[in-house]
Structures are given as C-alpha cells and as structure tokens.
Short mmCIF file of N, CA and C in Angstrom, two decimals:
data_model
loop_
_atom_site.label_atom_id
_atom_site.label_comp_id
_atom_site.label_asym_id
_atom_site.label_seq_id
_atom_site.Cartn_x
_atom_site.Cartn_y
_atom_site.Cartn_z
N MET A 1 0.85 -1.20 0.00
CA MET A 1 0.00 0.00 0.00
C MET A 1 0.88 1.25 0.00
N ASP A 2 2.01 1.20 -0.59
CA ASP A 2 3.10 2.18 -0.55
C ASP A 2 2.96 3.37 0.39
N ASP A 3 3.36 3.13 1.63
CA ASP A 3 3.45 4.16 2.66
C ASP A 3 2.16 4.89 2.99
N VAL A 4 1.03 4.40 2.54
CA VAL A 4 -0.24 5.02 2.93
C VAL A 4 -0.62 4.40 4.27
N LEU A 5 -0.88 5.26 5.25
CA LEU A 5 -1.22 4.78 6.58
C LEU A 5 -2.58 4.08 6.58
N ALA A 6 -3.56 4.78 6.03
CA ALA A 6 -4.93 4.27 5.99
C ALA A 6 -5.71 5.14 5.01
N ARG A 7 -6.87 4.64 4.61
CA ARG A 7 -7.71 5.36 3.67
C ARG A 7 -8.82 6.07 4.44
N VAL A 8 -8.98 7.37 4.18
CA VAL A 8 -9.98 8.16 4.89
C VAL A 8 -10.92 8.82 3.89
N LEU A 9 -12.21 8.76 4.19
CA LEU A 9 -13.21 9.46 3.38
C LEU A 9 -13.68 10.66 4.19
N VAL A 10 -13.44 11.86 3.66
CA VAL A 10 -13.79 13.10 4.33
C VAL A 10 -15.10 13.61 3.74
N VAL A 11 -16.13 13.73 4.59
CA VAL A 11 -17.45 14.12 4.13
C VAL A 11 -17.88 15.43 4.78
N ASP A 12 -18.00 16.48 3.97
CA ASP A 12 -18.45 17.77 4.47
C ASP A 12 -18.97 18.58 3.29
N ASP A 13 -20.08 19.28 3.47
CA ASP A 13 -20.64 20.07 2.38
C ASP A 13 -19.92 21.41 2.23
N ASN A 14 -19.09 21.76 3.23
CA ASN A 14 -18.34 23.01 3.17
C ASN A 14 -16.95 22.72 2.58
N GLU A 15 -16.69 23.30 1.42
CA GLU A 15 -15.44 23.01 0.71
C GLU A 15 -14.20 23.39 1.50
N VAL A 16 -14.27 24.51 2.23
CA VAL A 16 -13.11 24.97 3.01
C VAL A 16 -12.77 23.96 4.11
N ILE A 17 -13.79 23.50 4.80
CA ILE A 17 -13.57 22.52 5.87
C ILE A 17 -13.09 21.19 5.28
N ARG A 18 -13.70 20.79 4.17
CA ARG A 18 -13.30 19.55 3.50
C ARG A 18 -11.81 19.61 3.15
N GLN A 19 -11.38 20.74 2.59
CA GLN A 19 -9.97 20.93 2.22
C GLN A 19 -9.06 20.92 3.44
N LEU A 20 -9.50 21.61 4.50
CA LEU A 20 -8.71 21.69 5.73
C LEU A 20 -8.45 20.29 6.29
N ILE A 21 -9.51 19.51 6.40
CA ILE A 21 -9.38 18.15 6.93
C ILE A 21 -8.51 17.31 6.00
N SER A 22 -8.77 17.39 4.70
CA SER A 22 -8.03 16.59 3.71
C SER A 22 -6.53 16.88 3.77
N VAL A 23 -6.18 18.15 3.75
CA VAL A 23 -4.76 18.54 3.74
C VAL A 23 -4.06 18.05 5.01
N ASN A 24 -4.71 18.24 6.16
CA ASN A 24 -4.09 17.79 7.41
C ASN A 24 -3.86 16.30 7.43
N LEU A 25 -4.79 15.54 6.90
CA LEU A 25 -4.64 14.08 6.87
C LEU A 25 -3.61 13.65 5.82
N GLN A 26 -3.61 14.32 4.67
CA GLN A 26 -2.64 13.98 3.62
C GLN A 26 -1.22 14.24 4.11
N LEU A 27 -1.02 15.33 4.83
CA LEU A 27 0.31 15.65 5.36
C LEU A 27 0.80 14.57 6.31
N GLU A 28 -0.12 13.86 6.95
CA GLU A 28 0.23 12.78 7.88
C GLU A 28 0.44 11.45 7.15
N GLY A 29 0.15 11.41 5.85
CA GLY A 29 0.36 10.18 5.10
C GLY A 29 -0.88 9.36 4.81
N PHE A 30 -2.06 9.93 5.11
CA PHE A 30 -3.29 9.21 4.81
C PHE A 30 -3.67 9.38 3.34
N GLU A 31 -4.31 8.36 2.79
CA GLU A 31 -4.90 8.47 1.46
C GLU A 31 -6.30 9.04 1.69
N VAL A 32 -6.57 10.21 1.10
CA VAL A 32 -7.82 10.90 1.38
C VAL A 32 -8.73 10.96 0.16
N HIS A 33 -9.98 10.63 0.37
CA HIS A 33 -11.02 10.77 -0.64
C HIS A 33 -12.06 11.71 -0.03
N THR A 34 -12.82 12.42 -0.87
CA THR A 34 -13.79 13.35 -0.32
C THR A 34 -15.19 13.11 -0.90
N ALA A 35 -16.18 13.51 -0.10
CA ALA A 35 -17.57 13.45 -0.53
C ALA A 35 -18.25 14.74 -0.05
N VAL A 36 -19.23 15.21 -0.82
CA VAL A 36 -19.84 16.51 -0.52
C VAL A 36 -21.11 16.43 0.33
N ASP A 37 -21.67 15.25 0.48
CA ASP A 37 -22.84 15.09 1.34
C ASP A 37 -23.05 13.61 1.64
N GLY A 38 -24.12 13.31 2.37
CA GLY A 38 -24.38 11.94 2.80
C GLY A 38 -24.58 10.96 1.65
N GLU A 39 -25.33 11.38 0.63
CA GLU A 39 -25.56 10.51 -0.53
C GLU A 39 -24.22 10.14 -1.17
N ASP A 40 -23.42 11.17 -1.39
CA ASP A 40 -22.10 11.00 -2.00
C ASP A 40 -21.24 10.08 -1.13
N CYS A 41 -21.34 10.26 0.18
CA CYS A 41 -20.58 9.44 1.13
C CYS A 41 -20.92 7.97 0.97
N LEU A 42 -22.20 7.64 0.91
CA LEU A 42 -22.62 6.23 0.83
C LEU A 42 -22.11 5.58 -0.45
N GLU A 43 -22.16 6.33 -1.56
CA GLU A 43 -21.65 5.81 -2.83
C GLU A 43 -20.14 5.58 -2.74
N GLN A 44 -19.45 6.60 -2.24
CA GLN A 44 -17.98 6.53 -2.16
C GLN A 44 -17.50 5.45 -1.19
N ALA A 45 -18.21 5.31 -0.07
CA ALA A 45 -17.80 4.34 0.94
C ALA A 45 -17.77 2.93 0.36
N ALA A 46 -18.78 2.61 -0.42
CA ALA A 46 -18.85 1.28 -1.03
C ALA A 46 -17.73 1.09 -2.05
N GLU A 47 -17.39 2.18 -2.74
CA GLU A 47 -16.39 2.13 -3.81
C GLU A 47 -14.96 2.18 -3.28
N VAL A 48 -14.70 3.14 -2.40
CA VAL A 48 -13.35 3.43 -1.91
C VAL A 48 -12.92 2.50 -0.76
N ARG A 49 -13.89 2.00 0.02
CA ARG A 49 -13.63 1.14 1.18
C ARG A 49 -12.68 1.81 2.18
N PRO A 50 -13.05 2.99 2.68
CA PRO A 50 -12.16 3.69 3.63
C PRO A 50 -12.07 2.98 4.97
N ASP A 51 -10.95 3.20 5.66
CA ASP A 51 -10.78 2.67 7.02
C ASP A 51 -11.54 3.55 8.00
N VAL A 52 -11.51 4.87 7.72
CA VAL A 52 -12.17 5.84 8.59
C VAL A 52 -12.96 6.83 7.73
N ILE A 53 -14.13 7.23 8.23
CA ILE A 53 -14.93 8.25 7.55
C ILE A 53 -15.11 9.42 8.52
N THR A 54 -14.70 10.63 8.12
CA THR A 54 -14.99 11.81 8.93
C THR A 54 -16.28 12.38 8.35
N LEU A 55 -17.26 12.57 9.20
CA LEU A 55 -18.61 12.86 8.74
C LEU A 55 -19.18 14.10 9.40
N ASP A 56 -19.44 15.11 8.60
CA ASP A 56 -20.10 16.32 9.10
C ASP A 56 -21.55 15.96 9.42
N VAL A 57 -22.13 16.58 10.43
CA VAL A 57 -23.51 16.27 10.80
C VAL A 57 -24.51 17.08 9.98
N MET A 58 -24.30 18.39 9.90
CA MET A 58 -25.27 19.25 9.22
C MET A 58 -24.94 19.36 7.73
N MET A 59 -25.66 18.57 6.91
CA MET A 59 -25.45 18.58 5.46
C MET A 59 -26.79 18.48 4.73
N PRO A 60 -26.82 18.98 3.50
CA PRO A 60 -28.04 18.83 2.70
C PRO A 60 -28.21 17.38 2.22
N ARG A 61 -29.35 17.08 1.65
CA ARG A 61 -29.71 15.75 1.13
C ARG A 61 -29.79 14.70 2.23
N LEU A 62 -28.65 14.29 2.76
CA LEU A 62 -28.63 13.32 3.86
C LEU A 62 -27.71 13.87 4.93
N ASP A 63 -28.23 14.09 6.14
CA ASP A 63 -27.34 14.62 7.18
C ASP A 63 -26.45 13.50 7.74
N GLY A 64 -25.56 13.88 8.62
CA GLY A 64 -24.60 12.93 9.17
C GLY A 64 -25.24 11.82 9.98
N TRP A 65 -26.34 12.14 10.67
CA TRP A 65 -27.03 11.12 11.48
C TRP A 65 -27.56 9.99 10.59
N VAL A 66 -28.30 10.39 9.56
CA VAL A 66 -28.89 9.40 8.65
C VAL A 66 -27.79 8.63 7.93
N THR A 67 -26.77 9.35 7.49
CA THR A 67 -25.65 8.72 6.78
C THR A 67 -24.97 7.68 7.67
N ALA A 68 -24.68 8.06 8.92
CA ALA A 68 -24.03 7.13 9.86
C ALA A 68 -24.91 5.90 10.09
N SER A 69 -26.21 6.12 10.22
CA SER A 69 -27.14 4.99 10.42
C SER A 69 -27.10 4.04 9.23
N ARG A 70 -27.11 4.62 8.04
CA ARG A 70 -27.10 3.79 6.82
C ARG A 70 -25.78 3.03 6.68
N LEU A 71 -24.68 3.67 7.07
CA LEU A 71 -23.38 2.99 7.03
C LEU A 71 -23.41 1.78 7.96
N ARG A 72 -24.03 1.95 9.13
CA ARG A 72 -24.10 0.86 10.11
C ARG A 72 -25.04 -0.25 9.66
N GLU A 73 -26.08 0.10 8.90
CA GLU A 73 -27.08 -0.88 8.46
C GLU A 73 -26.56 -1.78 7.34
N SER A 74 -25.63 -1.27 6.55
CA SER A 74 -25.13 -2.03 5.41
C SER A 74 -23.99 -2.95 5.80
N GLU A 75 -24.10 -4.21 5.42
CA GLU A 75 -23.06 -5.18 5.73
C GLU A 75 -21.72 -4.74 5.14
N GLU A 76 -21.78 -4.09 4.00
CA GLU A 76 -20.59 -3.68 3.28
C GLU A 76 -19.81 -2.58 4.01
N THR A 77 -20.52 -1.73 4.75
CA THR A 77 -19.87 -0.57 5.36
C THR A 77 -19.95 -0.55 6.89
N GLN A 78 -20.59 -1.54 7.50
CA GLN A 78 -20.84 -1.47 8.94
C GLN A 78 -19.59 -1.47 9.82
N ASP A 79 -18.47 -2.00 9.30
CA ASP A 79 -17.25 -2.04 10.11
C ASP A 79 -16.34 -0.84 9.92
N MET A 80 -16.72 0.08 9.03
CA MET A 80 -15.90 1.28 8.83
C MET A 80 -16.02 2.18 10.05
N LYS A 81 -14.89 2.77 10.45
CA LYS A 81 -14.90 3.66 11.60
C LYS A 81 -15.49 5.01 11.19
N VAL A 82 -16.39 5.54 12.01
CA VAL A 82 -17.05 6.81 11.69
C VAL A 82 -16.75 7.83 12.78
N LEU A 83 -16.21 8.97 12.35
CA LEU A 83 -15.92 10.10 13.24
C LEU A 83 -16.89 11.23 12.87
N LEU A 84 -17.81 11.56 13.77
CA LEU A 84 -18.73 12.66 13.52
C LEU A 84 -18.04 13.97 13.85
N ILE A 85 -18.14 14.94 12.94
CA ILE A 85 -17.57 16.26 13.17
C ILE A 85 -18.72 17.26 13.15
N THR A 86 -18.91 17.96 14.26
CA THR A 86 -20.07 18.83 14.35
C THR A 86 -19.85 20.02 15.27
N ALA A 87 -20.62 21.06 15.04
CA ALA A 87 -20.60 22.22 15.93
C ALA A 87 -21.51 21.95 17.12
N ARG A 88 -22.34 20.91 17.02
CA ARG A 88 -23.29 20.59 18.07
C ARG A 88 -22.75 19.50 18.97
N ALA A 89 -22.41 19.87 20.19
CA ALA A 89 -21.81 18.88 21.09
C ALA A 89 -22.61 18.71 22.37
N GLN A 90 -23.91 18.95 22.30
CA GLN A 90 -24.75 18.75 23.48
C GLN A 90 -24.80 17.26 23.81
N GLY A 91 -25.10 16.97 25.07
CA GLY A 91 -25.17 15.59 25.52
C GLY A 91 -26.09 14.72 24.69
N ASP A 92 -27.23 15.28 24.25
CA ASP A 92 -28.19 14.52 23.45
C ASP A 92 -27.56 14.09 22.13
N ASP A 93 -26.75 14.97 21.55
CA ASP A 93 -26.12 14.65 20.27
C ASP A 93 -25.11 13.53 20.45
N VAL A 94 -24.34 13.60 21.54
CA VAL A 94 -23.35 12.57 21.81
C VAL A 94 -24.06 11.23 22.03
N LYS A 95 -25.16 11.27 22.79
CA LYS A 95 -25.93 10.05 23.06
C LYS A 95 -26.49 9.47 21.76
N ARG A 96 -26.99 10.36 20.90
CA ARG A 96 -27.54 9.91 19.62
C ARG A 96 -26.45 9.23 18.78
N GLY A 97 -25.26 9.83 18.79
CA GLY A 97 -24.14 9.25 18.06
C GLY A 97 -23.78 7.87 18.60
N GLN A 98 -23.81 7.74 19.93
CA GLN A 98 -23.50 6.45 20.54
C GLN A 98 -24.55 5.40 20.17
N GLN A 99 -25.82 5.82 20.13
CA GLN A 99 -26.90 4.88 19.77
C GLN A 99 -26.73 4.39 18.34
N ILE A 100 -26.31 5.29 17.45
CA ILE A 100 -26.11 4.91 16.05
C ILE A 100 -24.89 3.99 15.93
N GLY A 101 -23.93 4.23 16.82
CA GLY A 101 -22.72 3.41 16.79
C GLY A 101 -21.53 4.09 16.15
N VAL A 102 -21.51 5.44 16.22
CA VAL A 102 -20.34 6.13 15.67
C VAL A 102 -19.15 5.86 16.60
N ASP A 103 -17.96 5.96 16.05
CA ASP A 103 -16.76 5.59 16.80
C ASP A 103 -16.07 6.76 17.48
N GLY A 104 -16.37 7.97 17.03
CA GLY A 104 -15.73 9.14 17.61
C GLY A 104 -16.54 10.39 17.36
N TYR A 105 -16.19 11.43 18.09
CA TYR A 105 -16.95 12.67 18.04
C TYR A 105 -15.96 13.82 18.15
N LEU A 106 -15.99 14.76 17.23
CA LEU A 106 -15.08 15.91 17.26
C LEU A 106 -15.90 17.18 17.06
N THR A 107 -15.70 18.14 17.96
CA THR A 107 -16.49 19.37 17.92
C THR A 107 -15.78 20.47 17.14
N LYS A 108 -16.53 21.14 16.25
CA LYS A 108 -16.00 22.31 15.53
C LYS A 108 -16.11 23.50 16.46
N PRO A 109 -15.16 24.45 16.43
CA PRO A 109 -13.90 24.35 15.69
C PRO A 109 -12.97 23.37 16.40
N PHE A 110 -12.12 22.69 15.62
CA PHE A 110 -11.24 21.69 16.21
C PHE A 110 -9.79 22.00 15.85
N GLU A 111 -8.90 21.43 16.64
CA GLU A 111 -7.47 21.53 16.37
C GLU A 111 -7.10 20.44 15.37
N PRO A 112 -6.39 20.78 14.30
CA PRO A 112 -5.97 19.75 13.34
C PRO A 112 -5.22 18.60 14.00
N THR A 113 -4.42 18.90 15.04
CA THR A 113 -3.67 17.83 15.70
C THR A 113 -4.62 16.84 16.39
N GLU A 114 -5.72 17.35 16.92
CA GLU A 114 -6.72 16.50 17.57
C GLU A 114 -7.41 15.61 16.53
N LEU A 115 -7.74 16.20 15.39
CA LEU A 115 -8.35 15.45 14.28
C LEU A 115 -7.43 14.29 13.88
N VAL A 116 -6.18 14.59 13.65
CA VAL A 116 -5.22 13.58 13.22
C VAL A 116 -5.07 12.49 14.29
N ARG A 117 -5.02 12.90 15.56
CA ARG A 117 -4.89 11.94 16.65
C ARG A 117 -6.06 10.95 16.65
N ILE A 118 -7.27 11.48 16.54
CA ILE A 118 -8.46 10.63 16.57
C ILE A 118 -8.50 9.70 15.35
N VAL A 119 -8.19 10.23 14.17
CA VAL A 119 -8.21 9.40 12.96
C VAL A 119 -7.17 8.29 13.05
N ARG A 120 -5.98 8.62 13.54
CA ARG A 120 -4.94 7.59 13.71
C ARG A 120 -5.43 6.51 14.66
N ASP A 121 -6.05 6.95 15.74
CA ASP A 121 -6.58 6.04 16.75
C ASP A 121 -7.63 5.11 16.14
N LEU A 122 -8.59 5.68 15.42
CA LEU A 122 -9.66 4.89 14.81
C LEU A 122 -9.11 3.92 13.76
N ALA A 123 -8.05 4.34 13.08
CA ALA A 123 -7.44 3.49 12.06
C ALA A 123 -6.54 2.42 12.67
N GLY A 124 -6.38 2.48 14.01
CA GLY A 124 -5.57 1.49 14.70
C GLY A 124 -4.08 1.72 14.53
N LEU A 125 -3.69 2.98 14.35
CA LEU A 125 -2.28 3.31 14.15
C LEU A 125 -1.68 3.90 15.42
N PRO A 126 -0.37 3.70 15.62
CA PRO A 126 0.27 4.33 16.78
C PRO A 126 0.32 5.84 16.59
N GLN A 127 0.36 6.57 17.68
CA GLN A 127 0.41 8.03 17.58
C GLN A 127 1.81 8.50 17.18
N GLY A 128 1.84 9.60 16.41
CA GLY A 128 3.11 10.22 16.03
C GLY A 128 3.89 9.38 15.05
N GLY A 129 4.93 10.01 14.46
CA GLY A 129 5.80 9.24 13.59
C GLY A 129 5.44 9.26 12.18
#
C-alpha cells in the first residue's frame, strides 16, 4: 500500500472545511477521498472502502445522522470507523451518536492535531511518527 497509513473518506458540504481536513490528513500520510454530502458518502464508501470516515452532521440531502445509520445498516460498510464532526456537542447529540454506533466525536472548531490523533486512533495506528 506504498506508505499510505490508511484510507480516509472526508465528508463535508463546506469546501473549506473539507480541504482543511483533507490537507491535514494527507500531510500525515493518509490516502484521502472526499464526498460533498451523505448521498455522495454512501456511494464513495462502497467504492473506496475507507478505514475511517470523517462525517459532518449538518449537510443537505442526507445529514450525518442518517448517513451514519445507513453505514451501520449495510453489511458492506458497517465495520468502517465513523468520526462525527459537528458544531453541536450537546449531551443529546453525543448520546444519539453512541446509539447509532459512531466511533468518535469531534467538535467544531477543532485543532488539526486532535483530528489527526483521533483518525490515527480509529485506524488502529500508533500516535506520532
């Protein structure tokens, strides 16, 4: 897999945030694919087979909640690690994420180093290096 740490699918309807996440992960050695919303994410997940999916919650067409649920329902994608990225970090949201079975939760605005740490963790990689 020539020096690629893991494959990540970055899902966000905001191009600036999508780029920010992508660049930070690429600099760490991840192979990054992007999707613009939940529908796009579901198509790409089946095709790209990412190890980790970073998923924005507030998106058009299919929001992050519905997308995460569908990823969990499909045999093809149920084992992919899902990191929800959202500006909403109330207890109810965290509980909802846990019920769906998401693997991690990151609140906007976030530190790129924290993003990378969580993605490495979800991908089963050692920290740093």
